[in-house]
Coordinates of N, CA and C in Angstrom, one line a residue:
M13 N 16.8 33.0 24.4 CA 18.0 32.8 25.3 C 18.5 34.0 25.9
P14 N 19.0 33.9 27.0 CA 19.4 35.1 27.8 C 20.5 35.9 27.2
H15 N 20.4 37.3 27.4 CA 21.5 38.2 27.1 C 22.0 38.8 28.4
L16 N 23.2 38.6 28.8 CA 23.6 39.1 30.0 C 24.4 40.4 29.9
Q17 N 24.0 41.4 30.6 CA 24.7 42.7 30.5 C 25.6 42.9 31.8
Q18 N 25.2 42.3 32.9 CA 26.0 42.5 34.1 C 25.9 41.1 34.7
T19 N 27.2 40.4 35.0 CA 27.2 39.1 35.4 C 27.7 38.9 36.8
A20 N 28.9 39.3 37.1 CA 29.4 38.9 38.3 C 28.7 39.4 39.6
P21 N 28.3 40.6 39.7 CA 27.6 41.0 40.9 C 26.4 40.4 41.2
P22 N 25.5 40.2 40.2 CA 24.1 39.5 40.6 C 24.2 38.2 41.1
Y23 N 25.1 37.3 40.6 CA 25.0 35.9 41.1 C 26.2 35.5 41.8
V24 N 27.1 36.4 42.2 CA 28.2 36.0 43.0 C 28.2 36.6 44.4
R25 N 28.5 35.7 45.4 CA 28.4 36.2 46.8 C 29.8 36.0 47.3
L26 N 30.4 37.1 47.8 CA 31.7 37.0 48.4 C 31.7 36.2 49.7
V27 N 32.6 35.3 50.0 CA 32.6 34.6 51.2 C 33.2 35.5 52.3
S28 N 32.9 35.1 53.6 CA 33.3 35.9 54.7 C 34.8 36.1 54.9
S29 N 35.6 35.1 54.4 CA 37.0 35.2 54.5 C 37.6 36.2 53.6
G30 N 36.8 36.6 52.6 CA 37.3 37.5 51.6 C 38.3 37.0 50.6
I31 N 38.4 35.7 50.6 CA 39.5 35.1 49.7 C 38.9 34.3 48.5
G32 N 37.6 34.4 48.4 CA 37.0 33.7 47.2 C 35.5 34.2 47.0
A33 N 34.9 33.5 46.2 CA 33.5 33.8 45.9 C 32.7 32.5 45.7
A34 N 31.4 32.6 46.0 CA 30.5 31.5 45.8 C 29.3 31.9 45.0
F35 N 28.9 31.0 44.2 CA 27.7 31.2 43.3 C 26.4 31.0 44.2
D36 N 25.5 32.0 43.8 CA 24.1 31.9 44.4 C 23.2 31.3 43.3
P37 N 22.8 30.0 43.4 CA 22.0 29.4 42.3 C 20.8 30.2 42.0
S38 N 20.0 30.6 43.0 CA 18.8 31.3 42.8 C 18.9 32.6 42.1
A39 N 20.0 33.4 42.4 CA 20.2 34.6 41.8 C 20.6 34.4 40.3
L40 N 21.5 33.3 40.2 CA 21.9 33.0 38.8 C 20.8 32.6 37.9
A41 N 19.8 31.8 38.5 CA 18.6 31.3 37.7 C 17.8 32.6 37.2
R42 N 17.7 33.6 38.1 CA 16.9 34.8 37.7 C 17.7 35.5 36.6
L43 N 19.0 35.6 36.7 CA 19.8 36.3 35.7 C 19.7 35.6 34.4
L44 N 19.8 34.2 34.4 CA 19.7 33.6 33.1 C 18.3 33.2 32.7
D45 N 17.3 33.6 33.4 CA 15.9 33.2 33.1 C 15.8 31.7 32.9
A46 N 16.4 31.0 33.9 CA 16.5 29.5 33.8 C 15.8 28.8 34.9
D47 N 15.7 27.6 34.8 CA 15.1 26.8 35.8 C 15.9 26.7 37.0
P48 N 15.5 27.1 38.2 CA 16.4 27.1 39.4 C 16.9 25.7 39.7
D49 N 16.1 24.7 39.5 CA 16.6 23.3 39.8 C 17.8 22.9 38.9
R50 N 17.8 23.4 37.6 CA 18.8 23.1 36.7 C 20.1 23.9 37.1
I51 N 19.9 25.1 37.6 CA 21.1 25.9 38.0 C 21.7 25.3 39.3
E52 N 20.7 24.8 40.3 CA 21.2 24.2 41.5 C 22.0 22.9 41.2
G53 N 21.7 22.2 40.1 CA 22.4 21.0 39.8 C 23.5 21.1 38.8
A54 N 23.8 22.4 38.4 CA 24.9 22.6 37.5 C 26.2 22.4 38.2
P55 N 27.4 22.3 37.5 CA 28.6 21.9 38.0 C 29.3 23.0 38.8
W56 N 28.5 23.8 39.6 CA 29.2 24.6 40.6 C 28.3 24.5 41.8
S57 N 28.8 24.7 43.0 CA 28.1 24.6 44.2 C 28.6 25.6 45.3
R58 N 27.9 25.9 46.3 CA 28.3 26.9 47.3 C 29.1 26.1 48.3
R59 N 30.3 26.6 48.7 CA 31.1 26.0 49.8 C 31.6 27.1 50.6
S60 N 32.0 26.7 51.9 CA 32.3 27.7 52.8 C 33.7 28.4 52.4
S61 N 34.4 27.7 51.6 CA 35.7 28.3 51.1 C 35.5 29.2 50.0
G62 N 34.4 29.1 49.4 CA 34.2 30.0 48.1 C 34.7 29.4 46.9
Q63 N 35.3 28.2 47.0 CA 35.8 27.5 45.8 C 34.6 26.9 45.0
V64 N 34.9 26.6 43.8 CA 33.9 25.9 43.0 C 34.3 24.4 42.6
R65 N 33.3 23.6 42.7 CA 33.4 22.1 42.4 C 32.8 22.0 41.0
S66 N 33.5 21.2 40.2 CA 33.0 21.0 38.9 C 33.0 19.6 38.6
R67 N 32.2 19.1 37.4 CA 32.3 17.9 36.9 C 32.5 18.0 35.4
A68 N 32.9 16.9 34.8 CA 33.0 16.9 33.3 C 31.7 17.2 32.6
S69 N 31.6 17.9 31.6 CA 30.3 18.2 31.0 C 30.6 18.5 29.5
T70 N 29.5 18.2 28.8 CA 29.5 18.4 27.3 C 28.1 18.9 26.8
T71 N 28.2 19.9 25.9 CA 27.0 20.4 25.2 C 27.2 20.3 23.8
A72 N 26.3 19.5 23.0 CA 26.4 19.3 21.6 C 25.2 20.1 21.0
F73 N 25.5 21.0 20.0 CA 24.6 21.9 19.5 C 23.9 21.4 18.3
D74 N 24.0 20.2 18.0 CA 23.1 19.5 17.0 C 21.7 19.3 17.6
D75 N 21.5 19.5 18.9 CA 20.2 19.5 19.6 C 19.8 20.9 19.7
P76 N 18.7 21.3 19.0 CA 18.2 22.7 19.1 C 18.0 23.2 20.5
R77 N 17.6 22.3 21.5 CA 17.4 22.7 22.8 C 18.7 23.1 23.6
A78 N 19.8 22.7 23.0 CA 21.1 23.0 23.7 C 21.5 24.4 23.8
V79 N 20.9 25.2 22.9 CA 21.2 26.6 22.8 C 20.7 27.3 24.2
E80 N 19.7 26.7 24.8 CA 19.2 27.2 26.1 C 20.3 27.2 27.2
R81 N 21.3 26.5 27.0 CA 22.5 26.4 28.0 C 23.5 27.5 27.7
L82 N 23.2 28.3 26.8 CA 24.2 29.4 26.4 C 23.6 30.7 26.5
G83 N 24.1 31.6 27.4 CA 23.7 33.0 27.4 C 24.8 33.8 26.8
F84 N 24.6 35.1 26.9 CA 25.6 36.0 26.2 C 25.8 37.3 27.0
I85 N 27.0 37.7 27.0 CA 27.4 39.0 27.7 C 27.9 40.0 26.7
G86 N 27.3 41.2 26.9 CA 27.8 42.3 25.9 C 26.8 43.4 25.9
A87 N 27.3 44.5 25.4 CA 26.4 45.7 25.4 C 25.1 45.5 24.5
L88 N 25.2 44.8 23.4 CA 24.1 44.5 22.6 C 24.0 43.1 22.2
P89 N 22.8 42.5 22.1 CA 22.7 41.0 22.0 C 23.1 40.6 20.5
P90 N 23.7 39.4 20.4 CA 24.0 38.9 19.1 C 22.8 38.3 18.4
R91 N 22.9 38.0 17.1 CA 21.9 37.3 16.4 C 22.3 35.8 16.4
V92 N 21.3 35.0 16.9 CA 21.6 33.6 17.0 C 20.5 32.8 16.2
S93 N 21.1 31.8 15.5 CA 20.1 31.0 14.7 C 20.6 29.6 14.7
G94 N 19.6 28.7 14.8 CA 19.9 27.2 14.8 C 20.2 26.8 13.3
Q95 N 21.2 26.0 13.1 CA 21.5 25.5 11.7 C 21.5 24.0 11.7
D96 N 21.8 23.4 10.6 CA 21.8 21.9 10.6 C 23.1 21.4 11.3
G97 N 22.9 21.0 12.6 CA 24.0 20.4 13.4 C 24.8 21.4 14.2
F98 N 24.5 22.7 14.2 CA 25.2 23.7 14.9 C 24.4 25.0 15.1
V99 N 24.9 25.9 15.9 CA 24.2 27.2 16.1 C 25.2 28.2 15.5
R100 N 24.6 29.2 14.9 CA 25.4 30.3 14.4 C 25.1 31.6 15.3
I101 N 26.3 32.2 15.6 CA 26.2 33.4 16.5 C 27.0 34.6 15.8
T102 N 26.2 35.6 15.5 CA 26.7 36.7 14.8 C 26.6 38.0 15.7
P103 N 27.8 38.6 16.2 CA 27.6 39.7 17.2 C 27.1 40.9 16.4
H104 N 26.5 41.8 17.2 CA 26.2 43.1 16.6 C 27.4 43.8 16.0
P105 N 27.3 44.6 14.9 CA 28.5 45.1 14.3 C 29.2 46.1 15.1
E106 N 28.5 46.6 16.2 CA 29.2 47.6 17.1 C 29.5 47.1 18.5
A107 N 29.4 45.8 18.7 CA 29.4 45.3 20.1 C 29.9 43.8 20.1
R108 N 30.9 43.6 20.9 CA 31.4 42.2 21.2 C 30.4 41.3 21.9
T109 N 30.5 40.1 21.7 CA 29.6 39.1 22.5 C 30.5 38.0 23.1
H110 N 30.2 37.7 24.3 CA 30.8 36.6 25.0 C 29.8 35.5 25.4
G111 N 30.1 34.3 25.1 CA 29.2 33.3 25.5 C 29.3 32.9 27.0
A112 N 28.1 32.6 27.5 CA 28.0 32.3 29.0 C 27.5 30.9 29.1
W113 N 28.3 29.9 29.0 CA 27.9 28.5 29.1 C 27.6 28.1 30.6
T114 N 26.4 27.6 30.8 CA 26.1 27.3 32.2 C 26.4 25.9 32.7
E115 N 27.3 25.2 32.0 CA 27.6 23.8 32.4 C 29.0 23.6 32.9
A116 N 29.9 24.6 33.1 CA 31.3 24.4 33.6 C 31.8 25.6 34.3
R117 N 32.6 25.4 35.3 CA 33.2 26.4 36.0 C 34.5 25.8 36.7
G118 N 35.5 26.7 37.0 CA 36.6 26.3 37.7 C 37.8 25.8 36.9
D119 N 38.8 25.2 37.6 CA 40.0 24.8 36.9 C 39.8 23.5 36.0
G120 N 40.4 23.5 34.9 CA 40.2 22.4 34.0 C 40.5 22.8 32.6
I121 N 40.1 21.9 31.6 CA 40.2 22.2 30.2 C 38.9 22.5 29.6
Y122 N 38.9 23.7 28.9 CA 37.7 24.1 28.2 C 37.9 24.0 26.7
R123 N 37.0 23.3 26.1 CA 37.1 23.1 24.5 C 35.9 23.6 23.8
A124 N 36.1 24.2 22.7 CA 35.0 24.7 21.9 C 35.3 24.3 20.5
L125 N 34.4 23.6 19.8 CA 34.5 23.2 18.4 C 33.7 24.3 17.6
V126 N 34.5 25.0 16.8 CA 33.9 26.2 16.3 C 34.5 26.4 14.8
R127 N 33.8 27.2 14.0 CA 34.1 27.6 12.7 C 33.7 29.0 12.6
W128 N 34.5 29.9 11.9 CA 34.2 31.3 11.8 C 34.5 31.8 10.4
S129 N 33.7 32.8 10.0 CA 33.8 33.5 8.7 C 34.8 34.7 8.7
G130 N 34.8 35.4 7.8 CA 35.6 36.7 7.8 C 36.8 36.7 6.8
A131 N 37.0 35.7 6.0 CA 38.1 35.7 5.1 C 37.9 36.8 4.0
D132 N 36.6 37.1 3.7 CA 36.3 38.1 2.7 C 36.2 39.5 3.2
L133 N 36.4 39.7 4.5 CA 36.2 41.1 5.1 C 37.6 41.8 5.1
P134 N 37.6 43.1 5.1 CA 38.8 43.9 5.1 C 39.6 43.5 6.4
P135 N 41.0 43.7 6.4 CA 41.8 43.3 7.6 C 41.4 44.3 8.7
S136 N 41.4 43.7 9.9 CA 41.2 44.5 11.2 C 41.8 43.7 12.3
L137 N 42.6 44.4 13.1 CA 43.1 43.7 14.3 C 42.2 43.6 15.3
E138 N 41.0 44.3 15.3 CA 40.1 44.2 16.4 C 39.2 43.0 16.1
R139 N 39.0 42.6 14.9 CA 38.1 41.5 14.7 C 38.6 40.2 15.1
R140 N 38.0 39.5 16.1 CA 38.5 38.3 16.6 C 37.5 37.3 17.0
I141 N 37.9 36.0 17.1 CA 37.1 34.9 17.6 C 37.8 34.6 19.0
C142 N 37.0 34.3 20.0 CA 37.7 34.0 21.3 C 37.0 33.0 22.1
L143 N 37.7 32.5 23.1 CA 37.2 31.6 24.1 C 37.3 32.4 25.4
G144 N 36.2 32.8 26.0 CA 36.2 33.6 27.2 C 36.4 32.7 28.5
L145 N 37.2 33.2 29.4 CA 37.4 32.5 30.7 C 37.2 33.5 31.8
G146 N 36.1 33.2 32.6 CA 35.8 34.1 33.7 C 35.4 35.4 33.4
V147 N 34.7 35.6 32.2 CA 34.4 36.9 31.7 C 33.1 37.5 32.4
S148 N 33.1 38.8 32.7 CA 32.0 39.6 33.4 C 31.9 40.9 32.7
R149 N 30.8 41.5 33.0 CA 30.6 42.8 32.6 C 29.8 43.5 33.6
Y150 N 30.2 44.6 34.1 CA 29.5 45.4 35.2 C 29.8 46.9 35.0
A151 N 28.7 47.6 34.9 CA 28.8 49.1 34.8 C 29.6 49.4 33.5
G152 N 29.5 48.6 32.4 CA 30.2 48.9 31.2 C 31.6 48.4 31.1
A153 N 32.1 47.9 32.2 CA 33.5 47.4 32.2 C 33.6 45.9 32.2
Y154 N 34.5 45.3 31.4 CA 34.7 43.9 31.3 C 35.7 43.4 32.2
G155 N 35.6 42.2 32.7 CA 36.7 41.5 33.4 C 36.9 40.1 32.9
G156 N 38.0 39.4 33.3 CA 38.2 38.1 32.8 C 39.3 38.0 31.8
V157 N 39.4 36.9 31.1 CA 40.5 36.5 30.2 C 40.0 36.0 29.0
R158 N 40.7 36.2 27.8 CA 40.4 35.7 26.5 C 41.4 35.0 25.9
V159 N 41.1 33.8 25.2 CA 42.0 33.2 24.3 C 41.5 33.6 22.9
D160 N 42.3 34.3 22.3 CA 41.9 34.9 20.8 C 42.6 34.3 19.7
V161 N 41.8 34.2 18.6 CA 42.4 33.9 17.2 C 42.1 35.0 16.3
W162 N 43.0 35.5 15.5 CA 42.9 36.7 14.7 C 43.9 36.7 13.5
R163 N 43.9 37.6 12.7 CA 44.8 37.8 11.6 C 45.4 39.1 11.8
T164 N 46.8 39.1 11.5 CA 47.5 40.4 11.3 C 47.0 41.2 10.1
L165 N 47.4 42.5 10.0 CA 47.0 43.3 8.8 C 47.6 42.6 7.5
E166 N 48.6 41.8 7.7 CA 49.2 41.1 6.5 C 48.6 39.8 6.2
G167 N 47.6 39.4 7.2 CA 46.9 38.2 6.9 C 47.4 36.9 7.7
A168 N 48.4 37.1 8.5 CA 49.0 36.0 9.2 C 48.1 35.6 10.3
P169 N 47.8 34.2 10.6 CA 46.9 33.8 11.7 C 47.7 33.8 13.0
R170 N 47.0 34.2 14.0 CA 47.7 34.3 15.3 C 46.8 33.7 16.5
L171 N 47.4 33.3 17.5 CA 46.7 32.8 18.6 C 47.3 33.6 19.9
G172 N 46.4 34.0 20.8 CA 46.9 34.9 21.9 C 46.1 34.7 23.2
I173 N 46.6 35.1 24.2 CA 45.9 35.2 25.5 C 46.0 36.7 26.0
R174 N 44.7 37.2 26.3 CA 44.7 38.5 26.8 C 43.8 38.7 27.9
E175 N 44.0 39.7 28.7 CA 43.1 39.9 29.9 C 42.5 41.3 29.9
Y176 N 41.2 41.4 30.3 CA 40.6 42.7 30.5 C 41.1 43.4 31.6
I177 N 41.2 44.7 31.6 CA 41.8 45.4 32.7 C 40.9 46.4 33.3
E178 N 39.6 46.1 33.3 CA 38.5 46.8 34.1 C 38.4 48.2 33.6
D179 N 38.8 48.6 32.5 CA 38.6 49.9 31.8 C 37.8 49.8 30.6
K180 N 36.5 49.7 30.8 CA 35.6 49.5 29.6 C 35.9 48.1 29.0
A181 N 36.4 48.2 27.7 CA 36.7 46.9 27.0 C 38.2 46.8 26.6
R182 N 39.0 47.5 27.3 CA 40.4 47.5 27.1 C 41.0 46.1 27.6
T183 N 42.1 45.7 26.8 CA 42.7 44.4 27.2 C 44.2 44.6 27.1
V184 N 44.9 43.7 27.8 CA 46.4 43.6 27.7 C 46.8 42.3 27.3
G185 N 47.7 42.2 26.3 CA 48.2 40.9 25.8 C 49.2 40.3 26.7
L186 N 49.0 39.0 27.0 CA 49.8 38.3 27.9 C 50.8 37.3 27.2
A187 N 50.4 36.8 26.0 CA 51.1 35.8 25.2 C 50.5 35.8 23.8
M188 N 51.5 35.4 22.8 CA 51.0 35.4 21.4 C 52.0 34.5 20.7
C189 N 51.4 33.8 19.7 CA 52.2 33.0 18.8 C 51.6 32.9 17.4
A190 N 52.4 32.5 16.5 CA 51.9 32.1 15.1 C 51.0 30.9 15.3
A191 N 49.9 30.8 14.5 CA 49.1 29.6 14.6 C 48.6 29.2 13.3
D192 N 48.3 27.9 13.2 CA 47.8 27.2 11.9 C 46.3 27.0 12.0
W193 N 45.6 28.0 11.4 CA 44.1 27.8 11.3 C 43.6 28.6 10.1
S194 N 42.4 28.4 9.7 CA 41.9 29.0 8.6 C 40.4 29.2 8.8
Q195 N 39.9 30.3 8.2 CA 38.4 30.6 8.3 C 37.7 29.5 7.5
D196 N 36.4 29.4 7.9 CA 35.5 28.5 7.2 C 35.8 27.0 7.4
A197 N 36.6 26.6 8.4 CA 36.9 25.3 8.7 C 36.7 25.0 10.2
W198 N 36.4 23.8 10.6 CA 36.1 23.5 12.0 C 37.4 23.4 12.7
H199 N 37.5 24.0 13.9 CA 38.7 23.9 14.7 C 38.3 23.8 16.2
W200 N 39.2 23.2 16.9 CA 39.1 23.2 18.4 C 39.9 24.3 19.0
I201 N 39.2 25.2 19.7 CA 40.0 26.2 20.5 C 39.9 25.7 22.0
E202 N 41.1 25.5 22.6 CA 41.2 24.9 24.0 C 41.9 25.8 24.8
A203 N 41.5 25.8 26.1 CA 42.3 26.5 27.2 C 42.3 25.6 28.4
E204 N 43.5 25.6 29.1 CA 43.6 24.9 30.4 C 43.7 26.0 31.4
V205 N 42.9 26.0 32.4 CA 43.0 26.9 33.5 C 43.4 26.1 34.8
R206 N 44.5 26.6 35.4 CA 44.9 26.0 36.8 C 45.3 27.2 37.6
G207 N 44.4 27.6 38.6 CA 44.7 28.7 39.4 C 44.9 29.9 38.5
A208 N 46.1 30.6 38.6 CA 46.3 31.8 37.8 C 46.9 31.5 36.5
S209 N 47.1 30.3 36.2 CA 47.8 30.0 34.9 C 46.8 29.5 33.8
V210 N 47.1 30.0 32.6 CA 46.3 29.6 31.4 C 47.2 29.2 30.3
R211 N 46.8 28.0 29.7 CA 47.5 27.6 28.5 C 46.5 27.5 27.4
A212 N 47.0 27.6 26.1 CA 46.0 27.6 25.0 C 46.6 27.0 23.7
R213 N 45.6 26.5 22.9 CA 46.0 26.0 21.6 C 44.8 26.0 20.7
V214 N 45.1 25.9 19.4 CA 44.0 25.8 18.4 C 44.5 24.9 17.3
Y215 N 43.6 23.9 16.9 CA 44.0 23.0 15.9 C 42.8 22.5 15.1
A216 N 42.9 22.0 13.9 CA 41.8 21.6 13.1 C 41.1 20.3 13.6
E217 N 39.8 20.3 13.4 CA 39.1 19.1 13.8 C 39.6 17.9 13.0
G218 N 39.7 16.7 13.7 CA 40.2 15.5 13.0 C 41.8 15.3 13.0
T219 N 42.3 16.3 13.6 CA 43.9 16.2 13.7 C 44.2 15.9 15.2
T220 N 45.5 15.6 15.4 CA 45.9 15.3 16.8 C 46.3 16.6 17.5
A221 N 45.8 16.7 18.7 CA 46.0 17.9 19.5 C 47.5 18.1 19.7
P222 N 48.0 19.4 19.3 CA 49.4 19.7 19.5 C 49.7 19.9 21.0
D223 N 51.0 20.1 21.3 CA 51.3 20.6 22.7 C 50.7 22.0 22.8
W224 N 50.5 22.4 24.1 CA 50.1 23.7 24.4 C 51.0 24.7 23.8
R225 N 50.4 25.7 23.0 CA 51.2 26.6 22.3 C 51.7 27.9 23.1
I226 N 50.9 28.3 24.0 CA 51.1 29.5 24.8 C 50.7 29.3 26.2
R227 N 51.4 30.1 27.1 CA 51.0 30.0 28.5 C 51.2 31.4 29.1
A228 N 50.3 31.7 30.1 CA 50.4 33.0 30.7 C 49.9 32.9 32.1
E229 N 50.3 33.8 33.0 CA 49.9 34.1 34.3 C 48.9 35.2 34.3
T230 N 47.8 35.2 35.1 CA 46.9 36.3 35.1 C 46.3 36.4 36.5
R231 N 45.9 37.6 36.9 CA 45.2 37.8 38.1 C 43.6 38.2 37.8
R232 N 43.3 38.0 36.6 CA 41.9 38.4 36.1 C 41.0 37.2 35.9
L233 N 41.3 36.1 36.4 CA 40.4 34.9 36.3 C 39.4 35.0 37.5
G234 N 38.3 35.7 37.3 CA 37.3 35.8 38.4 C 36.1 35.0 38.2
P235 N 35.1 35.1 39.0 CA 33.9 34.4 38.9 C 33.0 35.0 37.7
G236 N 33.1 34.5 36.6 CA 32.4 35.0 35.5 C 32.1 33.9 34.4
A237 N 31.8 34.2 33.2 CA 31.2 33.4 32.2 C 32.4 32.7 31.4
Y238 N 32.2 31.4 31.0 CA 33.0 30.7 30.2 C 32.3 30.3 28.8
G239 N 33.0 30.5 27.7 CA 32.3 30.2 26.5 C 32.9 30.9 25.2
P240 N 32.5 30.6 24.0 CA 33.1 31.2 22.8 C 32.5 32.5 22.6
G241 N 33.2 33.4 21.9 CA 32.7 34.7 21.6 C 33.3 35.3 20.3
A242 N 32.8 36.4 20.0 CA 33.3 37.1 18.7 C 33.3 38.6 18.9
I243 N 34.3 39.2 18.2 CA 34.4 40.6 18.3 C 34.5 41.3 17.0
P244 N 33.6 42.2 16.6 CA 33.6 42.8 15.3 C 34.8 43.7 15.1
G245 N 35.1 44.2 13.9 CA 36.1 45.2 13.7 C 35.7 46.0 12.5
Q246 N 35.9 47.3 12.5 CA 35.5 48.2 11.4 C 34.0 48.1 11.0
G247 N 33.2 47.8 12.2 CA 31.8 47.7 11.9 C 31.3 46.5 11.3
L248 N 32.1 45.5 11.1 CA 31.8 44.2 10.4 C 32.2 43.1 11.3
S249 N 31.2 42.1 11.4 CA 31.2 41.0 12.3 C 31.4 39.7 11.6
P250 N 32.3 38.9 12.2 CA 32.4 37.5 11.7 C 31.3 36.7 12.2
A251 N 30.8 35.7 11.5 CA 29.9 34.8 12.0 C 30.6 33.6 12.7
L252 N 30.2 33.2 13.9 CA 30.8 32.2 14.6 C 29.8 30.9 14.7
D253 N 30.2 29.8 14.1 CA 29.4 28.6 14.2 C 30.0 27.7 15.4
L254 N 29.0 27.3 16.2 CA 29.4 26.5 17.3 C 28.7 25.1 17.3
R255 N 29.6 24.0 17.4 CA 29.0 22.7 17.3 C 29.1 22.0 18.7
R256 N 30.1 22.3 19.5 CA 30.3 21.5 20.7 C 31.1 22.3 21.7
L257 N 30.7 22.1 23.0 CA 31.5 22.7 24.1 C 31.8 21.6 25.0
E258 N 33.0 21.5 25.6 CA 33.3 20.4 26.5 C 34.1 21.0 27.6
F259 N 34.1 20.4 28.8 CA 34.8 20.8 30.0 C 35.3 19.5 30.7
L260 N 36.6 19.4 31.0 CA 37.2 18.4 31.8 C 37.8 19.0 33.0
P261 N 37.4 18.8 34.2 CA 37.9 19.4 35.4 C 39.3 18.9 35.6
A262 N 40.0 19.8 36.3 CA 41.4 19.5 36.7 C 41.3 18.4 37.7
V263 N 42.3 17.5 37.7 CA 42.4 16.4 38.7 C 43.3 17.0 39.9
R264 N 42.7 16.9 41.1 CA 43.5 17.4 42.2 C 44.4 16.4 42.8

């Protein structure tokens, strides 16, 4: 499966008006080492306005072939292994990893059914599980937005929205709240993207989705990757188990 170190520049073409960007399916296929026909038929297309058209899509990772639809962005590749009904992603102890799902782009609701370890690891504010929105990496600098779940040094679970500020891997917090989640249990992490607005929530599988817990405005939602990710802390990485990714495009 592909490991992406530089995303936005190779497969994004600025439109002549300068107000948007358009995907180049051939360049993206080369970057992802994927079938160009599959890329051409993916839920984005070139338009004169530079906007992106999307359709509802789902990837279930109980099918071993589904992992081919997931690339990764980061300085070092994660360890990925197929399990019984899910895929396990473990980032390198010294490098974050962001998933690059090839099946969705644009405004809408992104959902990841995930489970993560780390309850037995020493506390670290850096160690996080995230859902990346428009994430890119070029010349060592990251762009895009993250929906994070993590624990405070006292062990309290949190949910937050952060944006990369194009200074290597630095981020700025946009919104944060207390959250009800636990390690080693399946949860939905969800984000709604509408223009420059992002809303987020996290809740246990099999329970009713709550109202959106946090909301933020950002200028960092660029043409990049969408997908789950993990960030190590103190040289120790949580394992991220992924069962399902879903996207429901916004209704115009």
